[in-house]
Amino acid sequence: MAMFEVADAYISFMGRFSTPLAPLFADVGLAGVGASAAVLDVGCGPGMLTAELVRRQGAARVAAVDPVATFVAAAAAAHPDADVRRASAEDLPFPDESFDATLAQLVVHFMSDAPAGLAEMRRVTRPGGRVSACVWDHGGGTGPLSAFWHAVLAVDPTVTDEAALPGSNAGDLAALMVAAGLREVTEVPLTVTVPFATFDEWWEPYTFGVGTAGVAFDALSPEQQERVVDLLRTELGDGPFTMSATAWAGSGVR
């Protein structure tokens, strides 16, 4: 799959939920942060949160990092005046106290070392600045992929879903942030609702092989895949319908 096709596939799959989540999360992550503040998007992906930060702060005040080269290229192309670099959360390429706010949207659960990643986010944030992260409520069953995982597990109970990933349950992010040395830590749910005209419109991106869900679906036999689709179509109908998804958002002060 070509470079920008990878980013486009991700946007089609998760961007339909993470794009409307971005302004809600930015409200949390930029609380008390001025319009002239320098901000960092950690694990930016193709740039859904980056776009919201650029809109609010201006591109010259926005930096973004991601370990995936295809995502970095897509985000940099969309925001050429922002500072977009390839890097992991656990090793941020910035000096201490570089930013007034550091945010990670839907990233903590994919970090190879979540405590280290949050510690790095704290390190590059100025004293009194804000560090924030959000993760879909995979553990509580109200994330955007919950219906999918419920159907997959009904067909093959041995599949490992995302319910146990860091930050995926109520209280997880707050605990991680307190352990990272942040103060005044809070955690709130953020909910988005996305309309779909047809079942096929909702389902098609699951066939792109994107993310944990795409890998899990591809690993099923053709017969199991057909059963998953039948279960979901029975549950959701042919459309139109709406799908709600909730994320936990944690935030603290350096």
Tab-separated table of C-alpha atoms in Angstrom:
chain	number	residue	atom	x	y	z
A	1	MET	CA	0.000	0.000	0.000
A	2	ALA	CA	1.481	3.377	-1.034
A	3	MET	CA	2.430	5.995	1.540
A	4	PHE	CA	-0.637	8.210	1.441
A	5	GLU	CA	-2.949	5.240	0.877
A	6	VAL	CA	-1.923	3.995	4.341
A	7	ALA	CA	-2.867	7.340	5.881
A	8	ASP	CA	-6.106	7.494	3.879
A	9	ALA	CA	-7.067	3.987	5.022
A	10	TYR	CA	-6.510	4.948	8.663
A	11	ILE	CA	-8.536	8.147	8.261
A	12	SER	CA	-11.399	6.175	6.693
A	13	PHE	CA	-11.276	3.631	9.510
A	14	MET	CA	-10.690	5.628	12.712
A	15	GLY	CA	-10.644	9.204	11.481
A	16	ARG	CA	-14.427	9.266	11.255
A	17	PHE	CA	-14.457	9.035	15.066
A	18	SER	CA	-11.160	10.688	16.019
A	19	THR	CA	-11.800	13.794	13.902
A	20	PRO	CA	-14.936	14.854	15.846
A	21	LEU	CA	-13.175	13.804	19.062
A	22	ALA	CA	-10.288	16.225	18.415
A	23	PRO	CA	-12.085	19.488	19.347
A	24	LEU	CA	-13.513	17.927	22.504
A	25	PHE	CA	-10.085	16.702	23.525
A	26	ALA	CA	-8.453	20.010	22.615
A	27	ASP	CA	-10.878	21.749	24.985
A	28	VAL	CA	-9.462	19.548	27.760
A	29	GLY	CA	-5.817	19.699	26.714
A	30	LEU	CA	-5.735	23.453	26.113
A	31	ALA	CA	-7.697	24.456	29.220
A	32	GLY	CA	-5.973	27.475	30.705
A	33	VAL	CA	-3.496	27.619	27.814
A	34	GLY	CA	-3.250	30.880	25.887
A	35	ALA	CA	-3.698	31.348	22.139
A	36	SER	CA	0.017	32.111	21.748
A	37	ALA	CA	1.127	28.948	23.553
A	38	ALA	CA	3.408	26.360	21.953
A	39	VAL	CA	1.799	22.914	21.849
A	40	LEU	CA	2.878	19.376	20.972
A	41	ASP	CA	0.796	16.562	19.476
A	42	VAL	CA	2.348	13.213	20.505
A	43	GLY	CA	1.481	10.264	18.251
A	44	CYS	CA	-0.188	12.535	15.734
A	45	GLY	CA	-1.044	9.879	13.151
A	46	PRO	CA	-2.161	11.498	9.874
A	47	GLY	CA	-2.968	14.646	11.844
A	48	MET	CA	-6.563	14.744	13.069
A	49	LEU	CA	-5.669	16.455	16.366
A	50	THR	CA	-2.838	18.361	14.677
A	51	ALA	CA	-5.385	20.054	12.413
A	52	GLU	CA	-7.422	21.192	15.418
A	53	LEU	CA	-4.328	22.491	17.210
A	54	VAL	CA	-3.232	24.382	14.085
A	55	ARG	CA	-6.690	25.908	13.804
A	56	ARG	CA	-6.544	27.134	17.391
A	57	GLN	CA	-2.879	28.014	17.891
A	58	GLY	CA	-1.535	28.628	14.387
A	59	ALA	CA	0.838	26.248	12.615
A	60	ALA	CA	3.999	28.003	13.789
A	61	ARG	CA	3.113	27.169	17.402
A	62	VAL	CA	2.348	23.490	16.757
A	63	ALA	CA	4.749	20.550	16.790
A	64	ALA	CA	3.764	16.938	16.154
A	65	VAL	CA	5.519	13.569	16.259
A	66	ASP	CA	4.675	10.018	15.241
A	67	PRO	CA	6.823	6.880	14.875
A	68	VAL	CA	5.156	5.879	11.577
A	69	ALA	CA	6.800	7.464	8.545
A	70	THR	CA	3.650	7.361	6.402
A	71	PHE	CA	1.681	9.252	9.043
A	72	VAL	CA	4.449	11.826	9.492
A	73	ALA	CA	4.516	12.453	5.740
A	74	ALA	CA	0.741	12.900	5.595
A	75	ALA	CA	0.628	15.243	8.592
A	76	ALA	CA	3.574	17.277	7.304
A	77	ALA	CA	1.998	17.611	3.875
A	78	ALA	CA	-1.269	18.808	5.391
A	79	HIS	CA	0.464	21.263	7.749
A	80	PRO	CA	3.732	22.381	6.112
A	81	ASP	CA	4.257	25.254	8.559
A	82	ALA	CA	4.038	23.026	11.634
A	83	ASP	CA	7.066	21.202	13.063
A	84	VAL	CA	6.252	17.564	12.225
A	85	ARG	CA	8.879	14.940	13.013
A	86	ARG	CA	9.246	11.177	13.174
A	87	ALA	CA	9.764	10.133	16.799
A	88	SER	CA	8.274	7.950	19.513
A	89	ALA	CA	6.528	9.183	22.642
A	90	GLU	CA	9.176	7.506	24.769
A	91	ASP	CA	12.001	9.556	23.177
A	92	LEU	CA	10.730	13.009	22.242
A	93	PRO	CA	13.263	15.076	20.232
A	94	PHE	CA	12.761	18.320	22.155
A	95	PRO	CA	14.561	20.043	25.055
A	96	ASP	CA	13.093	20.113	28.549
A	97	GLU	CA	10.217	22.544	29.093
A	98	SER	CA	9.638	23.293	25.392
A	99	PHE	CA	5.830	23.431	25.337
A	100	ASP	CA	2.939	24.997	27.221
A	101	ALA	CA	0.709	21.991	26.491
A	102	THR	CA	1.470	18.443	25.387
A	103	LEU	CA	-1.348	16.219	24.135
A	104	ALA	CA	-1.675	12.585	23.045
A	105	GLN	CA	-4.952	11.625	21.361
A	106	LEU	CA	-5.642	7.871	21.220
A	107	VAL	CA	-1.971	7.000	21.679
A	108	VAL	CA	-1.197	5.921	25.258
A	109	HIS	CA	-2.585	2.413	24.732
A	110	PHE	CA	-0.219	1.919	21.775
A	111	MET	CA	2.920	3.199	23.498
A	112	SER	CA	5.555	0.518	24.026
A	113	ASP	CA	6.045	1.948	27.536
A	114	ALA	CA	3.110	4.122	28.630
A	115	PRO	CA	4.689	5.384	31.908
A	116	ALA	CA	7.849	6.357	30.024
A	117	GLY	CA	5.836	8.088	27.318
A	118	LEU	CA	3.879	10.160	29.821
A	119	ALA	CA	7.091	10.974	31.691
A	120	GLU	CA	8.563	12.281	28.429
A	121	MET	CA	5.439	14.361	27.812
A	122	ARG	CA	5.878	15.864	31.275
A	123	ARG	CA	9.580	16.525	30.650
A	124	VAL	CA	9.003	18.623	27.531
A	125	THR	CA	6.187	20.616	29.175
A	126	ARG	CA	6.932	23.846	31.000
A	127	PRO	CA	6.169	24.154	34.744
A	128	GLY	CA	2.515	25.090	35.059
A	129	GLY	CA	1.827	23.692	31.592
A	130	ARG	CA	-0.701	20.972	30.821
A	131	VAL	CA	-0.209	17.315	29.850
A	132	SER	CA	-3.258	15.474	28.492
A	133	ALA	CA	-4.131	12.145	26.903
A	134	CYS	CA	-7.242	10.290	25.835
A	135	VAL	CA	-8.029	6.656	25.006
A	136	TRP	CA	-11.214	5.038	23.756
A	137	ASP	CA	-13.241	3.214	26.409
A	138	HIS	CA	-12.324	-0.236	25.103
A	139	GLY	CA	-12.536	-1.780	28.569
A	140	GLY	CA	-15.954	-0.340	29.363
A	141	GLY	CA	-17.439	-1.411	26.045
A	142	THR	CA	-18.398	2.030	24.711
A	143	GLY	CA	-15.527	2.601	22.271
A	144	PRO	CA	-16.049	2.851	18.496
A	145	LEU	CA	-14.863	-0.747	17.997
A	146	SER	CA	-16.891	-2.331	20.803
A	147	ALA	CA	-19.600	-3.785	18.553
A	148	PHE	CA	-16.921	-5.264	16.298
A	149	TRP	CA	-15.001	-6.882	19.151
A	150	HIS	CA	-18.204	-8.264	20.681
A	151	ALA	CA	-19.025	-10.011	17.389
A	152	VAL	CA	-15.471	-11.298	16.881
A	153	LEU	CA	-15.314	-12.746	20.382
A	154	ALA	CA	-18.690	-14.418	19.871
A	155	VAL	CA	-17.212	-16.171	16.828
A	156	ASP	CA	-13.741	-16.844	18.278
A	157	PRO	CA	-13.381	-16.381	22.066
A	158	THR	CA	-9.598	-16.870	21.835
A	159	VAL	CA	-9.070	-13.521	20.071
A	160	THR	CA	-7.379	-10.828	22.169
A	161	ASP	CA	-9.251	-7.537	22.017
A	162	GLU	CA	-8.200	-4.076	23.262
A	163	ALA	CA	-9.989	-4.075	26.624
A	164	ALA	CA	-6.836	-4.512	28.709
A	165	LEU	CA	-4.659	-1.908	26.949
A	166	PRO	CA	-3.317	0.970	29.128
A	167	GLY	CA	-5.807	3.798	29.513
A	168	SER	CA	-8.736	1.779	28.176
A	169	ASN	CA	-10.667	1.684	31.461
A	170	ALA	CA	-12.028	4.378	33.755
A	171	GLY	CA	-9.313	5.640	36.087
A	172	ASP	CA	-6.385	4.224	34.102
A	173	LEU	CA	-5.158	7.500	32.648
A	174	ALA	CA	-5.504	9.413	35.900
A	175	ALA	CA	-3.445	6.785	37.725
A	176	LEU	CA	-0.743	6.846	35.042
A	177	MET	CA	-0.563	10.637	35.142
A	178	VAL	CA	-0.291	10.805	38.903
A	179	ALA	CA	2.505	8.223	38.726
A	180	ALA	CA	4.247	10.405	36.108
A	181	GLY	CA	4.366	13.269	38.614
A	182	LEU	CA	1.567	15.458	37.280
A	183	ARG	CA	-0.571	17.594	39.608
A	184	GLU	CA	-4.278	18.458	39.675
A	185	VAL	CA	-5.081	15.389	37.575
A	186	THR	CA	-8.624	14.985	36.292
A	187	GLU	CA	-10.316	12.443	34.046
A	188	VAL	CA	-13.526	12.942	32.073
A	189	PRO	CA	-15.473	10.996	29.419
A	190	LEU	CA	-15.780	12.487	25.929
A	191	THR	CA	-18.485	11.143	23.613
A	192	VAL	CA	-18.942	11.573	19.865
A	193	THR	CA	-21.821	10.386	17.683
A	194	VAL	CA	-21.271	9.571	14.017
A	195	PRO	CA	-24.081	8.954	11.480
A	196	PHE	CA	-23.910	6.221	8.847
A	197	ALA	CA	-26.250	6.004	5.876
A	198	THR	CA	-25.810	2.252	5.402
A	199	PHE	CA	-24.267	-0.742	7.119
A	200	ASP	CA	-21.779	-1.114	4.272
A	201	GLU	CA	-20.580	2.471	4.735
A	202	TRP	CA	-19.786	1.687	8.376
A	203	TRP	CA	-18.333	-1.758	7.699
A	204	GLU	CA	-16.108	-1.202	4.640
A	205	PRO	CA	-13.086	0.323	6.519
A	206	TYR	CA	-12.871	-2.809	8.687
A	207	THR	CA	-11.804	-4.669	5.542
A	208	PHE	CA	-8.748	-2.420	5.006
A	209	GLY	CA	-6.607	-4.359	7.501
A	210	VAL	CA	-5.932	-1.255	9.595
A	211	GLY	CA	-4.948	-1.444	13.256
A	212	THR	CA	-5.553	-4.195	15.789
A	213	ALA	CA	-9.113	-4.760	14.597
A	214	GLY	CA	-8.096	-5.119	10.959
A	215	VAL	CA	-5.354	-7.594	11.830
A	216	ALA	CA	-7.741	-9.627	13.990
A	217	PHE	CA	-10.389	-9.763	11.268
A	218	ASP	CA	-7.867	-10.768	8.599
A	219	ALA	CA	-6.706	-13.640	10.838
A	220	LEU	CA	-10.191	-15.199	10.908
A	221	SER	CA	-11.195	-17.841	8.392
A	222	PRO	CA	-13.553	-16.768	5.571
A	223	GLU	CA	-16.402	-18.591	7.316
A	224	GLN	CA	-15.689	-16.816	10.612
A	225	GLN	CA	-15.488	-13.473	8.842
A	226	GLU	CA	-18.881	-14.075	7.281
A	227	ARG	CA	-20.363	-14.908	10.688
A	228	VAL	CA	-18.942	-11.706	12.184
A	229	VAL	CA	-20.511	-9.617	9.427
A	230	ASP	CA	-23.855	-11.404	9.806
A	231	LEU	CA	-23.874	-10.810	13.579
A	232	LEU	CA	-23.102	-7.123	13.134
A	233	ARG	CA	-25.655	-6.614	10.370
A	234	THR	CA	-28.303	-8.272	12.553
A	235	GLU	CA	-27.385	-6.019	15.480
A	236	LEU	CA	-27.076	-2.730	13.598
A	237	GLY	CA	-29.440	-3.171	10.667
A	238	ASP	CA	-28.937	-1.990	7.108
A	239	GLY	CA	-29.052	1.695	8.072
A	240	PRO	CA	-29.287	4.508	8.518
A	241	PHE	CA	-27.994	4.444	12.103
A	242	THR	CA	-25.715	6.374	14.402
A	243	MET	CA	-22.736	5.057	16.343
A	244	SER	CA	-21.639	6.666	19.614
A	245	ALA	CA	-18.150	6.272	21.029
A	246	THR	CA	-16.671	7.407	24.347
A	247	ALA	CA	-13.064	8.136	25.237
A	248	TRP	CA	-11.504	8.757	28.638
A	249	ALA	CA	-9.533	12.002	28.737
A	250	GLY	CA	-6.993	12.610	31.485
A	251	SER	CA	-5.219	15.894	32.109
A	252	GLY	CA	-2.756	17.225	34.647
A	253	VAL	CA	-0.436	20.119	35.358
A	254	ARG	CA	3.375	19.944	35.249
